[in-house]
Coordinates of C-alpha atoms in Angstrom, one line a residue:
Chain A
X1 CA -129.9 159.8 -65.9
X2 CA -130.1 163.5 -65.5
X3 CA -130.6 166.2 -63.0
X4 CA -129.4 169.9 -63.1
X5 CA -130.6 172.6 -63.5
X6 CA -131.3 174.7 -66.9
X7 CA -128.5 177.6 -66.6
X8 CA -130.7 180.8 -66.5
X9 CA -128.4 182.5 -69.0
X10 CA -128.7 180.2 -71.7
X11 CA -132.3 180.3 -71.8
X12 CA -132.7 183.5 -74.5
X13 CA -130.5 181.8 -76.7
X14 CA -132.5 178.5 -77.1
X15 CA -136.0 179.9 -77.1
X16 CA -139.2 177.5 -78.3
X17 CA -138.7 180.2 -81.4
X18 CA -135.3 180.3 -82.1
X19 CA -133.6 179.6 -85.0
X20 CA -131.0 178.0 -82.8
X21 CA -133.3 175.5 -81.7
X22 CA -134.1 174.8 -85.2
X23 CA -130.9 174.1 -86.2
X24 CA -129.1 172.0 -83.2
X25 CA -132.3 169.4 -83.7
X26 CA -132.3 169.7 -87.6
X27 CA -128.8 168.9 -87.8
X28 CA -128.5 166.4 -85.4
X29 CA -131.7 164.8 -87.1
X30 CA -129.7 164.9 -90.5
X31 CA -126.6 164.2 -89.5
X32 CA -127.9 160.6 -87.6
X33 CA -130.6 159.5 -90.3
X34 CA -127.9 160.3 -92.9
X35 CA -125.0 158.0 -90.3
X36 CA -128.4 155.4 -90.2
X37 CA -128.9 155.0 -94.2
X38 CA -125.5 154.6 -94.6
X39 CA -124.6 152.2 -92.4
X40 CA -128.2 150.6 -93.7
X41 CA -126.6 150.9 -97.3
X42 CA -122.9 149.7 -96.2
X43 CA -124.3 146.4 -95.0
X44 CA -127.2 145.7 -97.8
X45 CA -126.7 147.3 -100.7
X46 CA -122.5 148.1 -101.2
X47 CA -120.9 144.6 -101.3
X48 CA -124.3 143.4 -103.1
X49 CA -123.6 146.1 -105.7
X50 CA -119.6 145.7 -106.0
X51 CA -120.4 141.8 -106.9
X52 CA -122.7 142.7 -109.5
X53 CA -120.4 144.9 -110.9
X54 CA -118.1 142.6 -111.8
X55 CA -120.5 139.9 -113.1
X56 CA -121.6 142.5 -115.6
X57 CA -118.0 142.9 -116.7
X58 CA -117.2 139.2 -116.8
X59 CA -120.3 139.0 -118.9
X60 CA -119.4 142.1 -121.2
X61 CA -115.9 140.4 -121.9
X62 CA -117.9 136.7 -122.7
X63 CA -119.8 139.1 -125.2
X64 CA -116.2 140.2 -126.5
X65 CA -115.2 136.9 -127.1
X66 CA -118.3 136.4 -129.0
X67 CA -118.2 139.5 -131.1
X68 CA -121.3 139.7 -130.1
X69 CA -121.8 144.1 -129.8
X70 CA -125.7 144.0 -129.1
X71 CA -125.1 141.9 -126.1
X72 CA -122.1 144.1 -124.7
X73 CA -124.3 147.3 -125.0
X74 CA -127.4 145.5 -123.2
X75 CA -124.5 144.7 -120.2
X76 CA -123.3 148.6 -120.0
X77 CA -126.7 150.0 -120.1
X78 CA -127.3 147.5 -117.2
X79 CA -123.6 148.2 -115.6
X80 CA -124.5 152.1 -115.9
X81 CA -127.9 151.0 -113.7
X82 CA -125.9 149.2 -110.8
X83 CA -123.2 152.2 -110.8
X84 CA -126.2 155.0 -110.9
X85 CA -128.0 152.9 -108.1
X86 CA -124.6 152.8 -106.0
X87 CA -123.4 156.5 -106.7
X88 CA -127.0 158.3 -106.0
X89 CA -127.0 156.2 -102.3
X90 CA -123.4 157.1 -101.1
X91 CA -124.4 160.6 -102.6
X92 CA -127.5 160.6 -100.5
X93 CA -126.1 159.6 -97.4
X94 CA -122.7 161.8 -98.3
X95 CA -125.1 165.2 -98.3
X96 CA -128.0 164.6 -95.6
X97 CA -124.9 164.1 -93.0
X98 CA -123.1 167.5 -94.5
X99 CA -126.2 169.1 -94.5
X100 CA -126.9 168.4 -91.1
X101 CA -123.2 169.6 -90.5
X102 CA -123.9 172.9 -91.9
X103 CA -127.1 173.4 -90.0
X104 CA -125.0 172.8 -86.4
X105 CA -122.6 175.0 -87.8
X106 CA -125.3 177.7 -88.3
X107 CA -126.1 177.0 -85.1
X108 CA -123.0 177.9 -83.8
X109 CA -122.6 181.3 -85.8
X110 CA -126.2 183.1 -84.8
X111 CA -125.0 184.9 -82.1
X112 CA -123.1 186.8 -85.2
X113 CA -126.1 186.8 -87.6
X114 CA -126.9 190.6 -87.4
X115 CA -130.9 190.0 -88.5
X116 CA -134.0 189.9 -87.2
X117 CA -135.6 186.9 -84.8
X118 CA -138.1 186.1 -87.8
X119 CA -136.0 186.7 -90.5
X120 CA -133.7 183.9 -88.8
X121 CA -135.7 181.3 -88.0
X122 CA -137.1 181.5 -91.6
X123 CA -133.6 181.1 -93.2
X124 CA -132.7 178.3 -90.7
X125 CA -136.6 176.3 -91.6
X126 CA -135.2 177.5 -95.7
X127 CA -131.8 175.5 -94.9
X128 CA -133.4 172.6 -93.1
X129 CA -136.0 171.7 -96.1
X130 CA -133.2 171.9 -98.6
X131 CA -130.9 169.9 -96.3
X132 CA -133.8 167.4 -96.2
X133 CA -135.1 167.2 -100.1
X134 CA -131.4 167.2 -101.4
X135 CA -130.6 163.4 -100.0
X136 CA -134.5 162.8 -101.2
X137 CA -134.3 163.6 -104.7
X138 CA -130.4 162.5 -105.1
X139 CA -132.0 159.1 -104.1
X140 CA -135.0 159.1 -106.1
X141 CA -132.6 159.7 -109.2
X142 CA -131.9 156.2 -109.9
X143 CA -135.7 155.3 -109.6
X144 CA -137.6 158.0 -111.3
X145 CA -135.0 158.4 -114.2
X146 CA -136.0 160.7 -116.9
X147 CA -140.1 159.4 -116.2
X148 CA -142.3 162.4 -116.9
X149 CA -139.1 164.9 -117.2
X150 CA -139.1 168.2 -119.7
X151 CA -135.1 167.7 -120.1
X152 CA -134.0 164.9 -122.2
X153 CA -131.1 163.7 -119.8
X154 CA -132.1 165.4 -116.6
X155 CA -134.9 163.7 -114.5
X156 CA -137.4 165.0 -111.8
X157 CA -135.1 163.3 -109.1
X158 CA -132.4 165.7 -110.0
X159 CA -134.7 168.8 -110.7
X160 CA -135.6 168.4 -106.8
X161 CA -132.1 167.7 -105.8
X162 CA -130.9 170.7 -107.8
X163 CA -134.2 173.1 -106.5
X164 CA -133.0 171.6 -102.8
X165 CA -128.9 172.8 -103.2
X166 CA -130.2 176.2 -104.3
X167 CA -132.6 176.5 -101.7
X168 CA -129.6 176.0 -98.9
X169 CA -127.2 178.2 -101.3
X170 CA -130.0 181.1 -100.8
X171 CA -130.7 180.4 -97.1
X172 CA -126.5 180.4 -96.9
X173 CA -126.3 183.8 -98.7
X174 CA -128.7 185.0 -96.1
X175 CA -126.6 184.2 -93.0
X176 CA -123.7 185.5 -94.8
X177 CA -125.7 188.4 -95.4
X178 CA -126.3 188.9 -91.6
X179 CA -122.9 187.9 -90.7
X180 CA -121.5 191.0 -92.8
X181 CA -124.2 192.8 -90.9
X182 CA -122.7 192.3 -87.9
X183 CA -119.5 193.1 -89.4
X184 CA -120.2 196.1 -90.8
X185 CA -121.7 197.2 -87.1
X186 CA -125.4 197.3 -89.0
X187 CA -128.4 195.8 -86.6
X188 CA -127.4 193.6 -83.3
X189 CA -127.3 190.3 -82.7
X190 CA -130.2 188.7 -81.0
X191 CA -129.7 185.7 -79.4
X192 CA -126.4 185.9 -77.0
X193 CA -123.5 183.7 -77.5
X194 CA -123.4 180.1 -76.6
X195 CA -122.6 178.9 -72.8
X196 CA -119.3 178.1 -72.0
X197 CA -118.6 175.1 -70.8
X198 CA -115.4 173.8 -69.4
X199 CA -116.4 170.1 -68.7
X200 CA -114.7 166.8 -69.8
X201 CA -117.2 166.2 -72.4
X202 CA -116.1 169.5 -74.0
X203 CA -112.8 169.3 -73.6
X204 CA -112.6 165.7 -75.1
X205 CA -114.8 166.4 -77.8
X206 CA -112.6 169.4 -78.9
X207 CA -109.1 167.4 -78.4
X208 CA -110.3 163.9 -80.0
X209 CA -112.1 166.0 -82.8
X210 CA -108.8 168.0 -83.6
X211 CA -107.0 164.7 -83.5
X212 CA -109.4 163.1 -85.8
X213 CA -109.4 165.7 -88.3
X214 CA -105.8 165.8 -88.4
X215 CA -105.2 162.1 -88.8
X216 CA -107.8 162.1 -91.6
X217 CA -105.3 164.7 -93.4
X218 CA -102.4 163.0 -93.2
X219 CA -103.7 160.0 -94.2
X220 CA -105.4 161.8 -97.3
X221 CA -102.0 163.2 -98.0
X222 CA -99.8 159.9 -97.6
X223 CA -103.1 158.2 -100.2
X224 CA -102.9 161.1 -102.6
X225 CA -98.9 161.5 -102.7
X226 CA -98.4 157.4 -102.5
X227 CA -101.4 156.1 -104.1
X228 CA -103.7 158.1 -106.1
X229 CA -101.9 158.5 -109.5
X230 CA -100.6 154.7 -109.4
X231 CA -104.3 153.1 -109.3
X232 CA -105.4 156.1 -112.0
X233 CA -102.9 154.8 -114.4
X234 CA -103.6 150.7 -113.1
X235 CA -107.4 151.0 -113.7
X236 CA -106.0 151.7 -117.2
X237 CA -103.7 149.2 -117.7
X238 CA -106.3 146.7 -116.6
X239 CA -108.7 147.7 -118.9
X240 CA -106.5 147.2 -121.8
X241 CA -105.5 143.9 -120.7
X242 CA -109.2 142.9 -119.9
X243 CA -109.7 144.0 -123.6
X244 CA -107.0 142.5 -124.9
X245 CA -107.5 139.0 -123.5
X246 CA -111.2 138.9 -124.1
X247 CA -110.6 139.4 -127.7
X248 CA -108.5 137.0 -128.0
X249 CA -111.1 134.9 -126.8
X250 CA -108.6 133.9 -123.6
X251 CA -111.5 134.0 -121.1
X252 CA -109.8 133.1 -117.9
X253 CA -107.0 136.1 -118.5
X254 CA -110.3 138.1 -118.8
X255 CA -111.8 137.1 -115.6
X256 CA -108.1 137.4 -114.1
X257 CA -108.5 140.8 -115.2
X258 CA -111.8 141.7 -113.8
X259 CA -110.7 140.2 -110.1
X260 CA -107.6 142.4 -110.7
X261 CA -110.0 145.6 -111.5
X262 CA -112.4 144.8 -108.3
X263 CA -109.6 144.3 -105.6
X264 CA -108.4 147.7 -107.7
X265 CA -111.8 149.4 -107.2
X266 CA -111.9 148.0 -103.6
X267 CA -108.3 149.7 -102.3
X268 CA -109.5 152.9 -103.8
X269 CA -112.9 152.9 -101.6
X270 CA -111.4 152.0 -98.7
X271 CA -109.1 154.6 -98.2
X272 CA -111.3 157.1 -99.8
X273 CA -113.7 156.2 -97.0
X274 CA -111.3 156.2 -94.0
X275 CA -110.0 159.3 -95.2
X276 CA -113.5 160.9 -95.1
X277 CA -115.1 159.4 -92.4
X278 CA -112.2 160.4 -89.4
X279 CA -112.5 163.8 -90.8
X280 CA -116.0 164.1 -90.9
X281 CA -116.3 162.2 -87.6
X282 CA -113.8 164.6 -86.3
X283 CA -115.7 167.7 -87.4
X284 CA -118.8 166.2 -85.8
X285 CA -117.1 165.9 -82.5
X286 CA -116.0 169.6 -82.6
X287 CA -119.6 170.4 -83.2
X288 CA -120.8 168.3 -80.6
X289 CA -118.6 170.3 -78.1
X290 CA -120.7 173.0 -78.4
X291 CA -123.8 171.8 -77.7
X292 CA -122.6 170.3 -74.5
X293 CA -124.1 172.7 -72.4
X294 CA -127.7 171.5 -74.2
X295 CA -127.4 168.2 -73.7
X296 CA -129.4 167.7 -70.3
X297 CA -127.8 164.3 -69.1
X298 CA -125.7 163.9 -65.8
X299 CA -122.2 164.3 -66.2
X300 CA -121.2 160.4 -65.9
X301 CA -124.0 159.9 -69.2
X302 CA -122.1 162.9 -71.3
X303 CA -119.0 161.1 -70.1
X304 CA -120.0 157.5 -71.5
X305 CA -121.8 158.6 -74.9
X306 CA -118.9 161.1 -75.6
X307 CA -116.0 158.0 -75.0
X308 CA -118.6 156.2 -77.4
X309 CA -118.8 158.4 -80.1
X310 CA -114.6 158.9 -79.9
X311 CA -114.2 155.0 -80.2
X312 CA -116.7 154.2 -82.9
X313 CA -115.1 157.5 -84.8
X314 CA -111.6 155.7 -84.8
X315 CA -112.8 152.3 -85.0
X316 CA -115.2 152.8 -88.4
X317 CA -112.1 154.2 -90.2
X318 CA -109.5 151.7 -89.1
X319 CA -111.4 148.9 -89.4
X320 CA -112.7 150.0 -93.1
X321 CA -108.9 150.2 -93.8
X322 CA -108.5 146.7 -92.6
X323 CA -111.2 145.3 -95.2
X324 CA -108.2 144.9 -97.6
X325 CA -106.6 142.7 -95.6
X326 CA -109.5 140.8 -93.5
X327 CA -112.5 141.1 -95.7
X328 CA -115.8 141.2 -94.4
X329 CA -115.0 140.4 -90.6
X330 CA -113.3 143.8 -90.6
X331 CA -116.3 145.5 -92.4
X332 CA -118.8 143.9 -89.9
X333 CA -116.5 145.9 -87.3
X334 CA -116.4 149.1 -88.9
X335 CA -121.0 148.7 -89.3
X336 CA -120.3 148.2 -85.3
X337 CA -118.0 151.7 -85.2
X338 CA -120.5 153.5 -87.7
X339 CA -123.6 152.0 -84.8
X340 CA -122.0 153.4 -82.3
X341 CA -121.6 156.9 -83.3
X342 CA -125.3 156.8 -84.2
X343 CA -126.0 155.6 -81.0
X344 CA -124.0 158.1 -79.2
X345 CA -125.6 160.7 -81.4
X346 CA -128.6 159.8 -80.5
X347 CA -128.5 160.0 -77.0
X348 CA -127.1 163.3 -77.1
X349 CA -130.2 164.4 -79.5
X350 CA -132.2 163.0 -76.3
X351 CA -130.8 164.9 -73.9
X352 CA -130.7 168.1 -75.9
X353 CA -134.3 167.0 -76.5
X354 CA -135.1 166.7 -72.8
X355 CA -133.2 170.3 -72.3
X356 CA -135.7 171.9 -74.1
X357 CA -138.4 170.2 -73.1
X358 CA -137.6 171.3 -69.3
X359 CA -137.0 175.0 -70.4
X360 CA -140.4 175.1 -72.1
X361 CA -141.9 174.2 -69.1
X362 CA -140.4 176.4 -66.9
X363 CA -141.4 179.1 -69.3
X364 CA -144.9 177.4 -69.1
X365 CA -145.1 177.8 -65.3
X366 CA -143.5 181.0 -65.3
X367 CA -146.2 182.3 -67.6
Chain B
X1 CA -115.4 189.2 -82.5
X2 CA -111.4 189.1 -83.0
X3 CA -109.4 189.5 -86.2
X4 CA -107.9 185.9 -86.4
X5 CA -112.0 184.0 -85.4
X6 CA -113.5 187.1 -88.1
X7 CA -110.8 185.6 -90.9
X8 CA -111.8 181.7 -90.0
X9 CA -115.5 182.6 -89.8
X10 CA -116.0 184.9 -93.4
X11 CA -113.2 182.7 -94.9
X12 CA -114.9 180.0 -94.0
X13 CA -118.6 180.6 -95.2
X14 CA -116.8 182.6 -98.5
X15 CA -115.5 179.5 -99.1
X16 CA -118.6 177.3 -98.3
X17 CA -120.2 179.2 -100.6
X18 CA -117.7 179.3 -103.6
X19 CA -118.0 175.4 -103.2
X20 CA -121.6 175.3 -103.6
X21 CA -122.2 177.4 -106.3
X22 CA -119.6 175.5 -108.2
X23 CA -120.8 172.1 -106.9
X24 CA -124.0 173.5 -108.3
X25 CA -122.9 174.9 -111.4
X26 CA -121.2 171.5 -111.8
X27 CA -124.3 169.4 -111.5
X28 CA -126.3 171.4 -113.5
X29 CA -124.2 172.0 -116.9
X30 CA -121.2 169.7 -116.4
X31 CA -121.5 166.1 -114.5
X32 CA -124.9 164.6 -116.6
X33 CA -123.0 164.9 -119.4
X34 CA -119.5 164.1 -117.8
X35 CA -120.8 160.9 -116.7
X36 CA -122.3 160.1 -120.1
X37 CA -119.3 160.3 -121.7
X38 CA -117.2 157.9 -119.3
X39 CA -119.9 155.8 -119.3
X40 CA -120.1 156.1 -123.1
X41 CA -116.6 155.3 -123.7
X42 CA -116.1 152.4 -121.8
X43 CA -119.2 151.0 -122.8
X44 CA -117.4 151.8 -126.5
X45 CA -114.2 150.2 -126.2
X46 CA -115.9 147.0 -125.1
X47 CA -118.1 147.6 -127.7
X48 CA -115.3 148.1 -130.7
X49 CA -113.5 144.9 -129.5
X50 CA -116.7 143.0 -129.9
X51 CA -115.9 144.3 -133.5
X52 CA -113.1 143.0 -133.7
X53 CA -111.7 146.6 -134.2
X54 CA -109.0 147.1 -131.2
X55 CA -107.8 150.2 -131.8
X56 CA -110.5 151.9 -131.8
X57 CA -111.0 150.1 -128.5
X58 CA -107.7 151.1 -126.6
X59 CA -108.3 154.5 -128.0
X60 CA -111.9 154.3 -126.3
X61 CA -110.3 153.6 -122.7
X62 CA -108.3 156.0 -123.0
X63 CA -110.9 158.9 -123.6
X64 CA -112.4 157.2 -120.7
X65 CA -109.4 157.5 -118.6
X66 CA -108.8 161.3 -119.6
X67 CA -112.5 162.1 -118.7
X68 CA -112.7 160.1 -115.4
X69 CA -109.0 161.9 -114.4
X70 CA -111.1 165.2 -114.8
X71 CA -114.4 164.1 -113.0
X72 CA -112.4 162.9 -110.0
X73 CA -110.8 166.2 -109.6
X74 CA -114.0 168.4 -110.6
X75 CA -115.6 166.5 -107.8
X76 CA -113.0 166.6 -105.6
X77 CA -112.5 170.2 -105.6
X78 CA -116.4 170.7 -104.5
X79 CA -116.0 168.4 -101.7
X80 CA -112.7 169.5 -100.4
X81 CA -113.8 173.2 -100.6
X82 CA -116.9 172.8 -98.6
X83 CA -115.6 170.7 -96.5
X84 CA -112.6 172.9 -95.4
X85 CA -115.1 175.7 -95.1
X86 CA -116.9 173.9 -92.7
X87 CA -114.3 172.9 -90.5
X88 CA -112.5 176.7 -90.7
X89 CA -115.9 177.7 -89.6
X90 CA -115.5 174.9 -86.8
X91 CA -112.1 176.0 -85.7
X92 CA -113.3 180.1 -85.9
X93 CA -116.1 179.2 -83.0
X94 CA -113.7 177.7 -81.0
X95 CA -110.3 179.9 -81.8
X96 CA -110.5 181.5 -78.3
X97 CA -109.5 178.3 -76.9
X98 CA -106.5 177.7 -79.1
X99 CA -103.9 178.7 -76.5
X100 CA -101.5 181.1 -78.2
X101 CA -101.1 184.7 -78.4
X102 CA -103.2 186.8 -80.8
X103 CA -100.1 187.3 -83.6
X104 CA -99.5 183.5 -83.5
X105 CA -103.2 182.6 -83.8
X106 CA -103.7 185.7 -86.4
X107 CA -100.8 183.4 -88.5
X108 CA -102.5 180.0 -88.0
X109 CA -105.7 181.4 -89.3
X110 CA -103.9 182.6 -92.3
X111 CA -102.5 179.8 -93.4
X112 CA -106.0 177.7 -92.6
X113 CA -107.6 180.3 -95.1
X114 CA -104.9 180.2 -97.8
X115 CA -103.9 176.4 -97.7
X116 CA -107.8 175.7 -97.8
X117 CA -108.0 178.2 -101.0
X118 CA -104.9 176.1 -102.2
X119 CA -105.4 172.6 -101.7
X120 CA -108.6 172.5 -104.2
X121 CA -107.3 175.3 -106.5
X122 CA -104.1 173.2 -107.3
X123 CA -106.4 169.9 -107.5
X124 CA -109.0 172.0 -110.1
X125 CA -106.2 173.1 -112.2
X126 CA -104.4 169.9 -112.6
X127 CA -107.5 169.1 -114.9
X128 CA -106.2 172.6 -117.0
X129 CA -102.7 171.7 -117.7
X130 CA -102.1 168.4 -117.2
X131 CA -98.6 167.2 -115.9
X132 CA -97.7 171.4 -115.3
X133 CA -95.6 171.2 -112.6
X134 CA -97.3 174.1 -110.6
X135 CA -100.9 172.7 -110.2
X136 CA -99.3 169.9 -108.0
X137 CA -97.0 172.0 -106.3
X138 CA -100.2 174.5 -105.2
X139 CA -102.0 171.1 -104.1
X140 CA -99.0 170.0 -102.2
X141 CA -98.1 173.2 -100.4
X142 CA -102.1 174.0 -100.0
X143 CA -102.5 170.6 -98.4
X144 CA -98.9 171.3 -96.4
X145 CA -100.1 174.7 -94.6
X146 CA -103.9 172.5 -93.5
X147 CA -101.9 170.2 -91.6
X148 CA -99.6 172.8 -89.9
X149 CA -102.3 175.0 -89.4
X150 CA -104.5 172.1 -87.9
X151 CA -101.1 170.5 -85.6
X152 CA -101.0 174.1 -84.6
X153 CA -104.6 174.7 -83.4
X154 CA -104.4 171.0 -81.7
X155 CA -101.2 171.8 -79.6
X156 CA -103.0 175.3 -79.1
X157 CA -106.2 173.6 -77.8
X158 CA -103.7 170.8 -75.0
X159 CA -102.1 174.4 -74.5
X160 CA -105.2 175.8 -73.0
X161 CA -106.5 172.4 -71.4
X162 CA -103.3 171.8 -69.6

């Protein structure tokens, strides 16, 4: 599958000890667990969830009709469960993958990190534990509650997730601190820039990345200009309704309602979803352009897992747009689009893997 | 390092870190008690129609509309910041291959920085004054100079390939 040789030049700036090294494998770790436990969560756990939802409300409007108010507190303390359970997993997955993000970004930028070699590699291990605690503790939230906790409202899983997102604010201030080193002229930079590369893989990863992002964007803008402030002031409407109805003991208006309110909830995730994802898929491929040169895999390899990544990228989005319209055959195909980044992602993880692997020993045998 | 990569890059991790500390300033002192409240009041209204007191209960879904308006935006404006920080950082590694003279690229840069300033600021102070007509406007025009400055960097980037 591979078979060139490591380019001499690049070898200072991916050391065994570099906080480069650190990085490029932390975030790539992050970013594909994070793509794994939400694809994990997309096929198990969301549609699960979303029917659940609205059983609760069907229920809470039965207990309406009964002027029954025990029974309609019981369902919202049970409703705020399912929503809790939901929110902490989407947040989860939402801030291992940004984590990871950040870490490849840091990656990129410690050329221009004017500090020393220790000094580096201990803010990028301080970044990498935060980025990994943060998803831990968001998703423990729902589980450990308020168990144990000194705060009356704020439990142990968000006292780690908070601790974690100060830990990456401090290792961030750091590399800003270097960067406005090396601005200011003070200390040099230790490790030398990355390699440039002027392969396919680069240039398509650059391109389709920019395209990405930039289709993302207008699609948020068309949502937030067309859509936004219409289903703010439906969810409303339907509410009242649902309210309405179920007082006046009309129980199938009240299920009507509830439908209504799901397929509401339903638009509003979807294109929340396709709007994030292309741009966060597109962002990735940008950052996967520069670690091209790492990736120790023949040229045809880069070729195939980089036209993978590109076509699960745009296929994940558009097909999560199409749930509306074909249900759960089209989110089956956007799981497939969301596999196939991983699995691209992946394999580049493995070649950058097997890049450094072959460095070390050559450094081996040359010592 | 050049001018118009130096603006992307500090912009960018200024920015990163403006949306952190509020997203963690946010967490801490604002959402626990954010979500309680929407939680609270639609639990309520369901609650005060069980009553038989309806009212009450439209009032209820109301408050909870008002506050979930808010908490959209509040969490929006974390998101979006970061998220534009990151990909201003992106766009700053790889500026040199945006195929367009220094001034040009020195102007594209710009308006990355200010329409990513923009975009979130406009969004955050819709939850201030509600309806104003300047809060969208900021959003809007924030959100405007993104794309141009993104179409720009993509027609500089086929530039350079071609």
């Amino acid at each position: 599958m591979a078979s060139r040789a490591i380019p001499s030049a690049a070898v200072p700036s991916f050391g065994p000890k570099s906080a480069r090294r650190l990085l490029v494998f932390g975030g790539l770790a992050l970013v594909a667990a994070g793509m794994l436990f939400g694809d994990i969560f997309a096929v198990f756990v969301l549609h699960q969830n979303a029917r659940l939802q609205g059983e609760a409300l069907i229920a809470a409007t039965r207990a309406v009709a009964a002027r029954n108010p025990t029974a309609v507190k019981d369902i919202f303390e049970h409703l705020g469960g399912t929503l809790e359970d939901r929110g902490t997993k989407v947040d989860a997955h939402v801030h291992m993958i940004d984590a990871g993000y950040l870490a490849l970004l840091l990656a990129l930028l410690q050329p221009f990190v004017a500090l020393s070699t220790s000094r580096k590699k201990f803010l990028a291990t301080l970044f990498i534990a935060g980025g990994l605690l943060l998803p831990i503790g968001i998703f423990l939230i729902h589980y450990v509650g308020v168990a144990y906790s000194p705060f009356p409202v704020i439990g142990w899983g968000s006292i780690v997730a908070d601790s974690a997102g100060a830990l990456l604010i401090i290792a961030l201030l750091g590399e800003a601190w270097g960067l406005w080193n090396y601005a200011c002229g003070r200390g040099s930079a230790a490790e030398t820039n990355f390699p440039q590369e002027d392969s396919w893989s680069r240039r398509s990863l650059l391109s389709g990345g920019t395209v990405l992002v930039l289709l993302g964007f207008l699609h948020g803008a068309w949502y937030a200009a067309a859509d936004l402030y219409r289903q703010e002031a439906q969810e409303a409407t339907i509410l009242h309704a649902m309210v309405d109805d179920a007082a006046a003991k009309n129980l199938p208006g009240a299920a009507n309602e509830v439908m209504n309110l799901d397929n509401l909830s339903g638009e509003k995730a979807v294109n929340i979803a396709a709007h994030s994802h292309i741009i966060e898929f597109g962002v990735l491929a940008i950052l996967l352009s520069f670690i091209q040169p790492y990736v120790f895999l023949s040229e045809d390899w880069k070729r195939r897992w980089v036209k993978l990544l590109l076509a699960g990228s745009l296929i994940l989005p558009l097909f999560v747009l199409l749930e509306l319209k074909f249900g759960l055959v089209a989110g089956g195909i956007a799981d497939l689009g969301g596999l196939m980044v991983i699995i691209a992602l992946i394999a580049m993880l493995v070649g950058v893997l097997r890049y450094s692997g072959s460095m070390d020993a050559s450094l081996g045998d040359g010592r | 390092m050049n001018g118009p990569r130096k603006l992307l890059i500090f912009g960018g991790v200024a920015l990163a870190t403006v949306g952190m500390l509020y997203g963690l300033y946010y967490a801490v002192f604002v959402e626990h008690q954010t979500l309680g409240s929407m939680g609270g009041s639609l639990a309520g209204s369901f609650v005060h129609a069980a009553e038989g007191r309806l009212p009450e209960a439209h009032g209820a879904i109301d408050t909870y509309a008002a506050v979930k308006y808010n908490y959209v935006r509040q969490v929006d404006v974390h998101s979006h910041w970061i998220g534009l920080a990151m990909l201003m950082i992106v766009m700053g590694a790889a500026f040199d291959g945006v195929g367009f003279s220094e001034r040009v690229r020195f102007w594209i840069a710009i308006a990355f920085l200010t329409g990513s300033v923009g975009f979130p600021l406009g969004v955050i102070l819709q939850t201030v004054n509600r309806g104003s007509v300047f809060p969208s406007a900021l959003a809007i025009a924030g959100s405007a100079l993104v794309i141009l400055a993104l179409s720009a960097a993509a027609v500089g980037f086929a530039r350079q390939s071609a």
